[in-house]
Short mmCIF file of C-alpha atoms in Angstrom, two decimals:
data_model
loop_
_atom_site.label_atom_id
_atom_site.label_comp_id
_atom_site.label_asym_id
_atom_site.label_seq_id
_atom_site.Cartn_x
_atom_site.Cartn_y
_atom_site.Cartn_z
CA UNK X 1 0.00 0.00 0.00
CA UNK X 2 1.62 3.36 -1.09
CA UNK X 3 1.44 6.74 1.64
CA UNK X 4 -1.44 8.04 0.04
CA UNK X 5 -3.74 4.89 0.39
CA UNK X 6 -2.42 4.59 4.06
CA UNK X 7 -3.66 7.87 4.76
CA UNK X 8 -6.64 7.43 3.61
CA UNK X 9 -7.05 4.24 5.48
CA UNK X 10 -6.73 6.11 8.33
CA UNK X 11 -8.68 8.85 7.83
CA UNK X 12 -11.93 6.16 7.65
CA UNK X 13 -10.23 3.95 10.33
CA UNK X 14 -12.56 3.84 13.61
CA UNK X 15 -11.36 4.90 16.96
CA UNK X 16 -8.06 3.56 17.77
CA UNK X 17 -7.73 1.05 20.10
CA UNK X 18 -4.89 1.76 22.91
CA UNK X 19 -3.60 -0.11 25.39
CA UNK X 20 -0.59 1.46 27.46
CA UNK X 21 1.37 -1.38 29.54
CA UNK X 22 1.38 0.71 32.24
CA UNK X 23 -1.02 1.13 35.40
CA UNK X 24 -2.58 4.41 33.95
CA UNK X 25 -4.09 1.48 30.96
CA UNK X 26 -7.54 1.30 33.07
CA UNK X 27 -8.36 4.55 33.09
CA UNK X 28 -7.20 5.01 29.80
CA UNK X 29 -9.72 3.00 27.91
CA UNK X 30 -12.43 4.35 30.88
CA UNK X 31 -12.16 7.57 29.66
CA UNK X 32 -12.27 6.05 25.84
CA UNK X 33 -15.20 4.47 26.89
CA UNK X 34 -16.88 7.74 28.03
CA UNK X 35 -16.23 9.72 24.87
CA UNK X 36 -17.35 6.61 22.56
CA UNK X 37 -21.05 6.71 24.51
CA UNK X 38 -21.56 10.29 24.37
CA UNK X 39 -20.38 10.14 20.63
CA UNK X 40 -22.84 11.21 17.95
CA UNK X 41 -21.77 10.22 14.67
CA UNK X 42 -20.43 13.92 14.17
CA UNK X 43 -20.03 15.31 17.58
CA UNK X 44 -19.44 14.89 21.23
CA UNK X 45 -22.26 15.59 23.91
CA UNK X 46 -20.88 16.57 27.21
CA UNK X 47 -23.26 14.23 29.17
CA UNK X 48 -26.26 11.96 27.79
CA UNK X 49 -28.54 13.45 30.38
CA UNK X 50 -27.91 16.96 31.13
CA UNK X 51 -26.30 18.11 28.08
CA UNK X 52 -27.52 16.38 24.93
CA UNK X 53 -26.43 18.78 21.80
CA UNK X 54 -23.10 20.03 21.10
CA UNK X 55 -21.56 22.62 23.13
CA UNK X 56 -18.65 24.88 21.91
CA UNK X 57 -15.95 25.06 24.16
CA UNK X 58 -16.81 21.81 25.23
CA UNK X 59 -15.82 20.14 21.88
CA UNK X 60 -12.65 21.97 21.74
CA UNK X 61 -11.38 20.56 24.92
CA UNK X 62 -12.93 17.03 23.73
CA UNK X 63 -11.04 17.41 20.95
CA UNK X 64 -7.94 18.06 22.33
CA UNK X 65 -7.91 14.84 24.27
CA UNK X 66 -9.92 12.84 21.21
CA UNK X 67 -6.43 13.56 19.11
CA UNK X 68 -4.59 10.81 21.14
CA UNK X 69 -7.24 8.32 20.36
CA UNK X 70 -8.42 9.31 16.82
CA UNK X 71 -7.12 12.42 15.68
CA UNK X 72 -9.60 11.64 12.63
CA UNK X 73 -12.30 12.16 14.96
CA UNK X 74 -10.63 14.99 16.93
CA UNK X 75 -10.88 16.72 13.68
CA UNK X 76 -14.49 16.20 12.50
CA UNK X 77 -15.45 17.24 16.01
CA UNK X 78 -14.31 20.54 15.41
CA UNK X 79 -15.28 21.28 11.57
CA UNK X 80 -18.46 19.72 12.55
CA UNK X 81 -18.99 23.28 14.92
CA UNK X 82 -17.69 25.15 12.50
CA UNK X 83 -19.97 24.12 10.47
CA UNK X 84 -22.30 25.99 11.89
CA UNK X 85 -20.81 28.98 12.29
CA UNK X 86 -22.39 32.08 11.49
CA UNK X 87 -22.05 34.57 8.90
CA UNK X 88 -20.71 37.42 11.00
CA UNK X 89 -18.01 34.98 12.14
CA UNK X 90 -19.62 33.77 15.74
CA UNK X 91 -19.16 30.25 17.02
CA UNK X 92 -22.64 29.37 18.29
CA UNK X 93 -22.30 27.96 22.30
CA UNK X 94 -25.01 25.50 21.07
CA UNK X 95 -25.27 23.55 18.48
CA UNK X 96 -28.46 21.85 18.41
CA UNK X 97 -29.26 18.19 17.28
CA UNK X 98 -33.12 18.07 15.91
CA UNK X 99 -33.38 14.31 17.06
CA UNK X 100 -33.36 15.79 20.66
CA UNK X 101 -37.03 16.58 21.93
CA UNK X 102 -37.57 20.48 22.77
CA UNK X 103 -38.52 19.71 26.57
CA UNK X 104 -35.07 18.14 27.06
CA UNK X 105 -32.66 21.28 27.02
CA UNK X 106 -33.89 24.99 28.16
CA UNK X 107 -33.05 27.24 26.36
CA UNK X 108 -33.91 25.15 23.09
CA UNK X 109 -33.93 25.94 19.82
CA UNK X 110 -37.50 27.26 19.81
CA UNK X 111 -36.36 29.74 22.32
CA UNK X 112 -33.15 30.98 20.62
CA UNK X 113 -34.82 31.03 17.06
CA UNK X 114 -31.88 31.51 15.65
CA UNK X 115 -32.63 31.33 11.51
CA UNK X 116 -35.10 34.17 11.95
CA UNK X 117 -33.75 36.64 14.93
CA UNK X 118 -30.18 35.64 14.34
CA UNK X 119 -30.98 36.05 10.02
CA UNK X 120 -28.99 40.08 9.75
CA UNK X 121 -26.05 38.70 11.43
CA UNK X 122 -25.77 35.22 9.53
CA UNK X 123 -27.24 32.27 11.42
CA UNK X 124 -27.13 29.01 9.25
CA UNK X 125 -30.26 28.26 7.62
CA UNK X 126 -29.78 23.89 7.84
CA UNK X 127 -29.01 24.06 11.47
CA UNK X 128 -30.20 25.44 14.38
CA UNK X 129 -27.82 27.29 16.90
CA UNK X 130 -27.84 29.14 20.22
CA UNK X 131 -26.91 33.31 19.49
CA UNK X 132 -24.54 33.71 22.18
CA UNK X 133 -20.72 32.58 22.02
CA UNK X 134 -18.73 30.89 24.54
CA UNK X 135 -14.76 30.93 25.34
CA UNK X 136 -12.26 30.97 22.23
CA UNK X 137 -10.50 27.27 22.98
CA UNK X 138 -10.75 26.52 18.93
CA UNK X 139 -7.31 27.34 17.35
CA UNK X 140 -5.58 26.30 20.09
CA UNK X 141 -7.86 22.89 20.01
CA UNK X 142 -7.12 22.75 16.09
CA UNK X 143 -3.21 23.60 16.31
CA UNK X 144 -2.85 20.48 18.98
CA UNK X 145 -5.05 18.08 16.86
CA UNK X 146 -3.29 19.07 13.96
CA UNK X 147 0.11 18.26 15.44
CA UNK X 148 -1.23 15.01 16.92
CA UNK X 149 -0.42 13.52 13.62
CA UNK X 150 0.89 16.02 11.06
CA UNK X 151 0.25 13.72 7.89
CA UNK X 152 -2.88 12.88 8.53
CA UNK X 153 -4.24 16.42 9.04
CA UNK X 154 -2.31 17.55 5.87
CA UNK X 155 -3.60 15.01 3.68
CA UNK X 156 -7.30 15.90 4.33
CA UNK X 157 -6.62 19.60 4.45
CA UNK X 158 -7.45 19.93 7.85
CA UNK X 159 -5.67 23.48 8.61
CA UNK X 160 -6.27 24.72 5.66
CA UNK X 161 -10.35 24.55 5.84
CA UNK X 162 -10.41 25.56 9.36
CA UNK X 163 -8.19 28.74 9.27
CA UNK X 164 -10.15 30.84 7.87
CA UNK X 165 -13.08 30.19 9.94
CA UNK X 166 -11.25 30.21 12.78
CA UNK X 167 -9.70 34.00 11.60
CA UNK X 168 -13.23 35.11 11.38
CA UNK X 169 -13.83 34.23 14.82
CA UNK X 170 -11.26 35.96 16.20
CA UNK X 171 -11.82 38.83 14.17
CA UNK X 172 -15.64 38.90 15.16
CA UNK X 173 -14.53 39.24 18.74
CA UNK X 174 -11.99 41.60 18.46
CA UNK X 175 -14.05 43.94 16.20
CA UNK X 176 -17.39 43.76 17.55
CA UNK X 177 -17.06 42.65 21.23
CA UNK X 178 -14.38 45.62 22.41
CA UNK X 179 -17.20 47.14 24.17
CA UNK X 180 -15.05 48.62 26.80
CA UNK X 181 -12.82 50.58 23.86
CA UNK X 182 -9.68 49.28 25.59
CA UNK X 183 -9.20 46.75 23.20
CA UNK X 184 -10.31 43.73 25.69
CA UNK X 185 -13.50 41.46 24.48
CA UNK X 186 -16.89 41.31 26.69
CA UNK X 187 -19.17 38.74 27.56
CA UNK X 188 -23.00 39.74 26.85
CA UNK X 189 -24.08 36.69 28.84
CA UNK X 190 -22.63 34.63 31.60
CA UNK X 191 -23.27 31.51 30.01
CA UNK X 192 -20.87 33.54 27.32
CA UNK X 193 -18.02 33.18 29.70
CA UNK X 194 -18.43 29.47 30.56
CA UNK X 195 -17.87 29.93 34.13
CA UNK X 196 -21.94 30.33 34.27
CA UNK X 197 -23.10 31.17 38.00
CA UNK X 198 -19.52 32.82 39.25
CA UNK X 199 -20.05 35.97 42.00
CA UNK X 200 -18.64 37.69 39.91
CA UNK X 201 -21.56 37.95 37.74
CA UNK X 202 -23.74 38.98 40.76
CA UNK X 203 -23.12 43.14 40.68
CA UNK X 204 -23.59 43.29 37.25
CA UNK X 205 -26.32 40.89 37.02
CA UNK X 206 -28.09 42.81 40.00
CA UNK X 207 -28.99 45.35 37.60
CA UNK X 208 -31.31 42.62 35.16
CA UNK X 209 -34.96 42.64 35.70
CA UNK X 210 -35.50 38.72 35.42
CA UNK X 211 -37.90 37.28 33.41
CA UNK X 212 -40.90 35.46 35.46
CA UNK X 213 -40.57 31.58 36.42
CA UNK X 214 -43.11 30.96 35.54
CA UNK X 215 -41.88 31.97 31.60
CA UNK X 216 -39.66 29.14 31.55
CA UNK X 217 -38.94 25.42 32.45
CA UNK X 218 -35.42 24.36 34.15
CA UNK X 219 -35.26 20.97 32.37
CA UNK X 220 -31.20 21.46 34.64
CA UNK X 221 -33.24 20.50 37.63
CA UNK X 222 -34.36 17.02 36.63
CA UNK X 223 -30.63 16.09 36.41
CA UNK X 224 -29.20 17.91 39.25
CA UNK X 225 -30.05 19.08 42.95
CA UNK X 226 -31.41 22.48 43.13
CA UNK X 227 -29.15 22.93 45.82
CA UNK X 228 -26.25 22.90 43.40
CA UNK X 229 -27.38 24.49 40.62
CA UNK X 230 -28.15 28.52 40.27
CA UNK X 231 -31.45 29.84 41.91
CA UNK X 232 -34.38 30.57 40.25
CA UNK X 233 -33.82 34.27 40.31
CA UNK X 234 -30.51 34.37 38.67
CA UNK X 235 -31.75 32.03 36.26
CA UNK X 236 -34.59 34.86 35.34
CA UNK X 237 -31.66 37.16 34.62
CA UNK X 238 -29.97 34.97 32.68
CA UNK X 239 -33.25 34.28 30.68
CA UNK X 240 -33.95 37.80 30.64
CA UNK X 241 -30.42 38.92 28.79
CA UNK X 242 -30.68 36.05 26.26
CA UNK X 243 -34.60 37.28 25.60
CA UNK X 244 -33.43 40.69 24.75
CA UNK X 245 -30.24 39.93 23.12
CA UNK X 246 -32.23 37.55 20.55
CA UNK X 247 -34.77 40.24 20.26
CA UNK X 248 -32.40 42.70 19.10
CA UNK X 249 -31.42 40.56 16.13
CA UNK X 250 -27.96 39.16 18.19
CA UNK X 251 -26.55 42.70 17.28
CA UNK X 252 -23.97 43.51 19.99
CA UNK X 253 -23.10 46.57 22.27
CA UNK X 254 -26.40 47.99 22.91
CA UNK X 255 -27.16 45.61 26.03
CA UNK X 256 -26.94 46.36 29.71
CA UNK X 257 -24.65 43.52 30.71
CA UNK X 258 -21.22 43.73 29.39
CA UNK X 259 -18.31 42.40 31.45
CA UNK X 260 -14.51 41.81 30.40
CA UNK X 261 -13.49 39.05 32.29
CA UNK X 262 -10.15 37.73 32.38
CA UNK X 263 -9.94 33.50 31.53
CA UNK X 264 -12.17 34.26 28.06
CA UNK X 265 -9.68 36.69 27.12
CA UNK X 266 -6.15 35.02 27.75
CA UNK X 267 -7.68 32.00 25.54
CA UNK X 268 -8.24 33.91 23.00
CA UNK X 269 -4.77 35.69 23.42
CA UNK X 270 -3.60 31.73 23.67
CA UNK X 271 -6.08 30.93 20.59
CA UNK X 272 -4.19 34.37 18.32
CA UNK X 273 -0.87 32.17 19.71
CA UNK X 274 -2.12 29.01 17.98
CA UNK X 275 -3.11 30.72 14.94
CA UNK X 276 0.08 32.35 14.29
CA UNK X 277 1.55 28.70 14.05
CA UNK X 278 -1.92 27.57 12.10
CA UNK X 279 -0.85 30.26 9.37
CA UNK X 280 2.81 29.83 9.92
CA UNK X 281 1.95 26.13 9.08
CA UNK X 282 -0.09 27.18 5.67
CA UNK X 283 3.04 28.86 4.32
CA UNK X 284 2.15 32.44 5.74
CA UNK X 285 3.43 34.42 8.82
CA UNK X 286 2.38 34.66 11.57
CA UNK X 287 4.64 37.33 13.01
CA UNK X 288 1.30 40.19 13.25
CA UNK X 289 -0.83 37.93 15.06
CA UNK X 290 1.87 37.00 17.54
CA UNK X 291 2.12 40.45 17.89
CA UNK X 292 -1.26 40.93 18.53
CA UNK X 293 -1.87 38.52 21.33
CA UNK X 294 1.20 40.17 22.87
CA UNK X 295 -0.97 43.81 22.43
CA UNK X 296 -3.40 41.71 24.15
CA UNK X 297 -1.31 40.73 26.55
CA UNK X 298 -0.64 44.03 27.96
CA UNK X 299 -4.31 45.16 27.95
CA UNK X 300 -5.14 42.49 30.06
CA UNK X 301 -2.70 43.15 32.52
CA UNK X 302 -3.25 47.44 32.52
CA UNK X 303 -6.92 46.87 32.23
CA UNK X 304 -7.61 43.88 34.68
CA UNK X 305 -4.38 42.79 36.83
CA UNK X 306 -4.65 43.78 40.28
CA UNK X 307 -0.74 43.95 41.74
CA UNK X 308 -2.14 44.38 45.14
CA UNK X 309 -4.63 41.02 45.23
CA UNK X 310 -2.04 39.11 42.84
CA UNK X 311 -4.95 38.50 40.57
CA UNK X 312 -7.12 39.28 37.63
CA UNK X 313 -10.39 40.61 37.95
CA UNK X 314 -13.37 40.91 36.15
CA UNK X 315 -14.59 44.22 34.77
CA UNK X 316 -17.81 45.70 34.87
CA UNK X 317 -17.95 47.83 31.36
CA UNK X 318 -21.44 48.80 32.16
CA UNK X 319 -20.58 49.34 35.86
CA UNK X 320 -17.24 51.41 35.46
CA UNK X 321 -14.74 49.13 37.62
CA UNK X 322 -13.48 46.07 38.27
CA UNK X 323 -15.61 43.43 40.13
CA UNK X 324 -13.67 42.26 43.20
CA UNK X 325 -14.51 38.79 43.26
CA UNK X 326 -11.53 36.50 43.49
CA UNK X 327 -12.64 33.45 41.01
CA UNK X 328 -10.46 30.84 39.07
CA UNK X 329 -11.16 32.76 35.76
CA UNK X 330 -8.24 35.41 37.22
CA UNK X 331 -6.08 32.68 37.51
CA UNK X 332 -6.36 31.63 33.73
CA UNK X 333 -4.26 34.20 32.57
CA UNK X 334 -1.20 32.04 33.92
CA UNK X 335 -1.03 29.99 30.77
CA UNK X 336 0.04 32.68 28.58
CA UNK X 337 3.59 33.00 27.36
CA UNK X 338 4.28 36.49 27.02
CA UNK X 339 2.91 36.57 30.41
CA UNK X 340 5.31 39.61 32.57
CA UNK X 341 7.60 37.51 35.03
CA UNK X 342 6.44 39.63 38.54
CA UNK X 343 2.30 38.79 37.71
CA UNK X 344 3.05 34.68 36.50
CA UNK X 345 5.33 34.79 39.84
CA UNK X 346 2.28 36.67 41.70
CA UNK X 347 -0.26 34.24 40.42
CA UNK X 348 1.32 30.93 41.70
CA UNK X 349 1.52 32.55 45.01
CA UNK X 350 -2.38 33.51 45.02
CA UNK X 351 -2.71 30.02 43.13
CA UNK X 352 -1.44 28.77 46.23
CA UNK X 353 -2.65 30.83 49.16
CA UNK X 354 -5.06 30.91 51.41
CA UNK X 355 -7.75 31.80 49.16
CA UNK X 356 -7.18 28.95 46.47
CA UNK X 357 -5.24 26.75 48.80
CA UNK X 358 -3.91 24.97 45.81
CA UNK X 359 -1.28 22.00 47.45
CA UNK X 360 -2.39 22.52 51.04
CA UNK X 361 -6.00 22.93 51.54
CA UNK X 362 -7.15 21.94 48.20
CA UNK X 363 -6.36 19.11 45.48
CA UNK X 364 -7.68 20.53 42.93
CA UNK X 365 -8.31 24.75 42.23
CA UNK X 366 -11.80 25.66 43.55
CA UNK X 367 -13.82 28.10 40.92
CA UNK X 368 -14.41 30.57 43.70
CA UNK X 369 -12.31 31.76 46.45
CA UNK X 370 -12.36 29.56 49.84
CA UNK X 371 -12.63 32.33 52.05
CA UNK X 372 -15.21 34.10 50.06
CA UNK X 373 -18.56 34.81 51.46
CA UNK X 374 -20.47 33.53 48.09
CA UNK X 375 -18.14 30.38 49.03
CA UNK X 376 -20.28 27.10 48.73
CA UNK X 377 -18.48 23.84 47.85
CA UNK X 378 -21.12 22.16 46.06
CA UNK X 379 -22.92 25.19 43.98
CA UNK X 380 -22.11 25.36 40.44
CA UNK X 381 -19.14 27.64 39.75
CA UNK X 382 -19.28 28.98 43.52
CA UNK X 383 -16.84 27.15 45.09
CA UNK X 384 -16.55 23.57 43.26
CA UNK X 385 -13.08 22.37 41.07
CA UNK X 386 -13.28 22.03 37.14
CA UNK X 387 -11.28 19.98 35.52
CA UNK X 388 -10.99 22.14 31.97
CA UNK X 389 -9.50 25.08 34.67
CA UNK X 390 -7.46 22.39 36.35
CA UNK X 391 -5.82 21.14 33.07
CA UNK X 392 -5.34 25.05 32.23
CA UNK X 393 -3.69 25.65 34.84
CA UNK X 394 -1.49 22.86 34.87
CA UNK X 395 -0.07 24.03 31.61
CA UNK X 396 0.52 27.24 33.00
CA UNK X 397 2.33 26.19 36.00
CA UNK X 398 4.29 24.13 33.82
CA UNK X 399 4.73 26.56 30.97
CA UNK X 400 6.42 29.28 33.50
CA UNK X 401 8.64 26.39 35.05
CA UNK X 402 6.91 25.38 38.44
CA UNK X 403 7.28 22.01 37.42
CA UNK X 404 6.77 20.26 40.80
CA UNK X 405 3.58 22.01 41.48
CA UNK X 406 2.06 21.23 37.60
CA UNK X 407 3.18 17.37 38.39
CA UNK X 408 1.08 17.58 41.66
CA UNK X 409 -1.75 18.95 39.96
CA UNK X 410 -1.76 16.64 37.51
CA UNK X 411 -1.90 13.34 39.57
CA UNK X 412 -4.58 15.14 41.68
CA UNK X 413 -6.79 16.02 38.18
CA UNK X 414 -6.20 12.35 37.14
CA UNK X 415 -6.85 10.59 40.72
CA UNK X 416 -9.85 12.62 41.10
CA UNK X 417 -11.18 12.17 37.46
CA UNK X 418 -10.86 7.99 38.23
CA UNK X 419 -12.44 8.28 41.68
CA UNK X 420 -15.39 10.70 41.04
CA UNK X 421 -16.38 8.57 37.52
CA UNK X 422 -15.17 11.62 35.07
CA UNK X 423 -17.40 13.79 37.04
CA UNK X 424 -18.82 17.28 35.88
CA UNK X 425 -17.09 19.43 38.97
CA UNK X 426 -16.28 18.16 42.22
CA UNK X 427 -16.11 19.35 45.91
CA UNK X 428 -12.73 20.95 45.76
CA UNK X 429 -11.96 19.32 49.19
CA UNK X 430 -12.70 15.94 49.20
CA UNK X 431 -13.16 15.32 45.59
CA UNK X 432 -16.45 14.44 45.58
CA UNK X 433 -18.43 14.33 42.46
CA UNK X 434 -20.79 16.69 41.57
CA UNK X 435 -23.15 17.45 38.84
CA UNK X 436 -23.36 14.65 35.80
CA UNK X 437 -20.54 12.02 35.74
CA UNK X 438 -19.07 10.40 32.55
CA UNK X 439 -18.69 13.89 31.49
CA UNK X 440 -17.04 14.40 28.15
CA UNK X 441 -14.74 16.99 28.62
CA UNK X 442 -13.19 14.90 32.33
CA UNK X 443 -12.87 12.06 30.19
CA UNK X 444 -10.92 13.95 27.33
CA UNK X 445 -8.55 16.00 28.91
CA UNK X 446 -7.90 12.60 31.34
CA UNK X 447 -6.80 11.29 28.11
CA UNK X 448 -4.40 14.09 27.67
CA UNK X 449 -2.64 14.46 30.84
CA UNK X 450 -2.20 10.95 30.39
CA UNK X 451 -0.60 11.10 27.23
CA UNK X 452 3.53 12.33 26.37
CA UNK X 453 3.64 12.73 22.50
CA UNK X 454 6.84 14.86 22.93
CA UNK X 455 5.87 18.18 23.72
CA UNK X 456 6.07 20.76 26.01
CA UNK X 457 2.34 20.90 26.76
CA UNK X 458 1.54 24.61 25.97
CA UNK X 459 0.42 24.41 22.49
CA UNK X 460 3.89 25.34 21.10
CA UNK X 461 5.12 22.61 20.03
CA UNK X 462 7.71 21.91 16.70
CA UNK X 463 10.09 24.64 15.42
CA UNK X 464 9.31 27.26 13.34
CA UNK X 465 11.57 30.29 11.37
CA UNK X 466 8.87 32.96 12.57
CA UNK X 467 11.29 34.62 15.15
CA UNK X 468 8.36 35.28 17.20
CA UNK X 469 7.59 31.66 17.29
CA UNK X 470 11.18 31.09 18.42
CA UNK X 471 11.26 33.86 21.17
CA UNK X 472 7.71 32.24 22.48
CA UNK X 473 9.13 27.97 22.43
CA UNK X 474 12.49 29.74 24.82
CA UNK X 475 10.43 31.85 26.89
CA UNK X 476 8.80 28.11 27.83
CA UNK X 477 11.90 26.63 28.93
CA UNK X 478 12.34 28.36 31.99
CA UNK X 479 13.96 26.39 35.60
CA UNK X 480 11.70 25.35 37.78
CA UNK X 481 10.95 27.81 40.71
CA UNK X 482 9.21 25.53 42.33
#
């Protein structure tokens, strides 16, 4: 058989079937397991019960950890979102499968109508979609599947289809999401920001008239205790912004909520990283958009670094200041290269202090600070550990050289992940699972701590004659100051 017809054998070849000698094989093939039930045909749910479409972020991080197992798959995953991207160059947080009955998701598609309200700014017509956005994870997701296996993604043009979506992406949030002027991209939503029920939502959610219960049904609540999941009234609000946001056609900047917040920025700075290499890759440079994430770079540290806290806050655009509400999302910012020395030094500190406890009190990062009064260890994004922020910030402890503190992190993400059964979030003291288990994105990035392909881990992998590039792979060989 010559190259060509092996490639293409592997292109149609099913799932791969790995079995590492070692004692990390069992949960291994558990996690395979996981992402082969919640498999589609096109896509990755995050969870059979709670979550049955496909969510954005959600297959990027899938896909990163789908790449060791099928890097075919890892790619459809991704172009299968893209897919339905819309014409003004948004990424839909929803992508909705029409085999799914209405009453099992709220919002659903009925509510989010988005071929008709979301028609001026370019909502597919074949599928239906959500309006809002969520956190830019996709280059970086499509540079690491791509350099799972090089050959494979060349021969069916993998890069080369999904630059230029992924360009318009970016170029939709940087042009019509600086609603702050300072060059920074807002949320309109929280469910925009991932992080969905954070305090730090609270101030500038306090000023949302919510819509009335009894306007909507919380199919969340037949999968979860209410006790864990946000209250009725915030759930009004968030009804409430995504009610007037479709009813203004999904045009931006005119709303009332509009908050930079730190994590959904340094991905995309991460994501402009990735596409610099993505272009570099395609036979262009990528020497301006390196140079833009490290504009970015700098805005996020004038316009949302806090010296003082040794942290990154949210800010309120709507609301004039920042909102001082120490969450996980200011700790995201950790995994970017260009990152100044003093704040990636300040971070690990906060990262481990009292009020993350990372290494002494806690195994794995809590979403909301410990000593917080919003603090509750079993409410969703209040006080429970993620394991997509866990795996972030395990790259960036790594990337700026505390190496004994990323390996610690790591074993606790993958211990935990076995214990809890791939569980949604977890208590972030004892590990116990909350929220749906054999969730997709636990399973998948499971599958890539486990995994050493030869990198460095930070998305920078391979050499490149952009001297950018260069300056970026040194700057991630630093000692270990741990």
């Amino acid at each position: 058989m010559d190259r060509t017809a092996q490639l293409v054998a592997r292109v149609t070849a099913p799932t791969a079937v790995y079995e590492p000698a070692t004692a990390a094989g069992s949960l291994h093939l558990k996690a395979v397991e996981v992402l082969e039930r919640n498999w589609t045909g096109t896509s990755t749910v995050p969870s059979r019960s709670l979550y049955p479409h496909q969510w954005s972020w959600d297959s990027a991080f899938i896909a990163i950890g789908l790449r060791h197992v099928s890097p075919h798959r890892a790619q459809t995953e991704l172009e299968t979102l893209l897919d339905a991207q819309w014409g003004d160059g948004r990424i839909p947080h929803i992508v909705f499968n029409p085999s799914v009955p209405l009453d099992a998701y709220f919002p659903s598609p009925d509510f989010w109508r988005s071929s008709t309200a979301g028609r001026a700014a370019g909502a597919p017509r074949t599928v239906q979609t959500s309006g809002i956005v969520q956190p830019p994870v996709h280059a970086l997701a499509a540079w690491l599947v791509h350099r799972a296996d090089p050959e494979l993604s060349r021969a069916r043009g993998f890069l080369a289809r999904v630059h230029p979506r992924l360009a318009a992406w970016h170029r939709y949030l940087l042009h019509r999401r600086d609603l702050g002027g300072g060059g920074l991209v807002s949320v309109v939503h929280p469910w925009e920001q991932g992080m969905d029920n954070a305090p730090s939502w609270d101030a500038p959610l306090a000023r949302v008239a919510p819509a009335p219960t009894r306007s909507f049904r919380r199919a969340d609540l037949d999968h979860g205790a209410a006790e864990d999941r946000p209250t009725d009234l915030d759930y009004g609000r968030y009804v409430r912004l995504a009610t007037d946001y479709r009813d203004g056609g999904y045009a931006d900047g005119g709303g009332g909520f509009a908050v930079e917040d730190p994590a959904f920025n340094a991905l995309l700075i991460a994501s402009e990283h990735a596409l610099a290499r993505i272009a570099h890759e395609l036979g262009a440079t990528g020497t301006a958009r390196h140079a833009r994430a490290e504009r970015l770079t700098a805005a996020l540290v004038e316009r949302l670094w806090d010296p003082a806290e040794g942290l990154f806050f949210c800010r309120d655009v709507r609301g004039g200041g920042l909102v001082r509400e120490r969450g996980v999302s200011g700790l995201v910012p950790l995994l970017l290269p260009r990152l100044p020395r003093e704040v990636a030094t300040a971070l690990v500190g906060t990262l481990r202090g009292p009020h993350f406890g990372l290494g002494t009190t806690t195994r794995l990062v809590p979403s909301y600070d410990l000593l917080g009064e919003a603090f509750d260890r079993h409410r969703y994004w209040r006080g429970p550990a993620w394991f997509n922020t866990g795996w972030l910030l395990e790259r960036g402890l790594r990337l700026h050289g505390e190496r004994r503190h990323a390996d610690a992190l790591r074993e606790a993400v993958l211990d935990i992940a076995a214990t809890s059964r791939f569980a949604e979030y977890v208590d972030p003291y004892t590990g116990e699972a909350c929220g749906a288990s054999d969730f997709s994105w636990t399973a998948a990035l499971t599958l890539d701590l486990l995994h050493d392909i030869g990198t460095d881990r930070t998305g920078h992998e391979g050499t490149s004659s952009d001297s950018t590039a260069d300056r970026d792979d040194t700057a991630l060989k630093g000692g270990d100051r741990g």
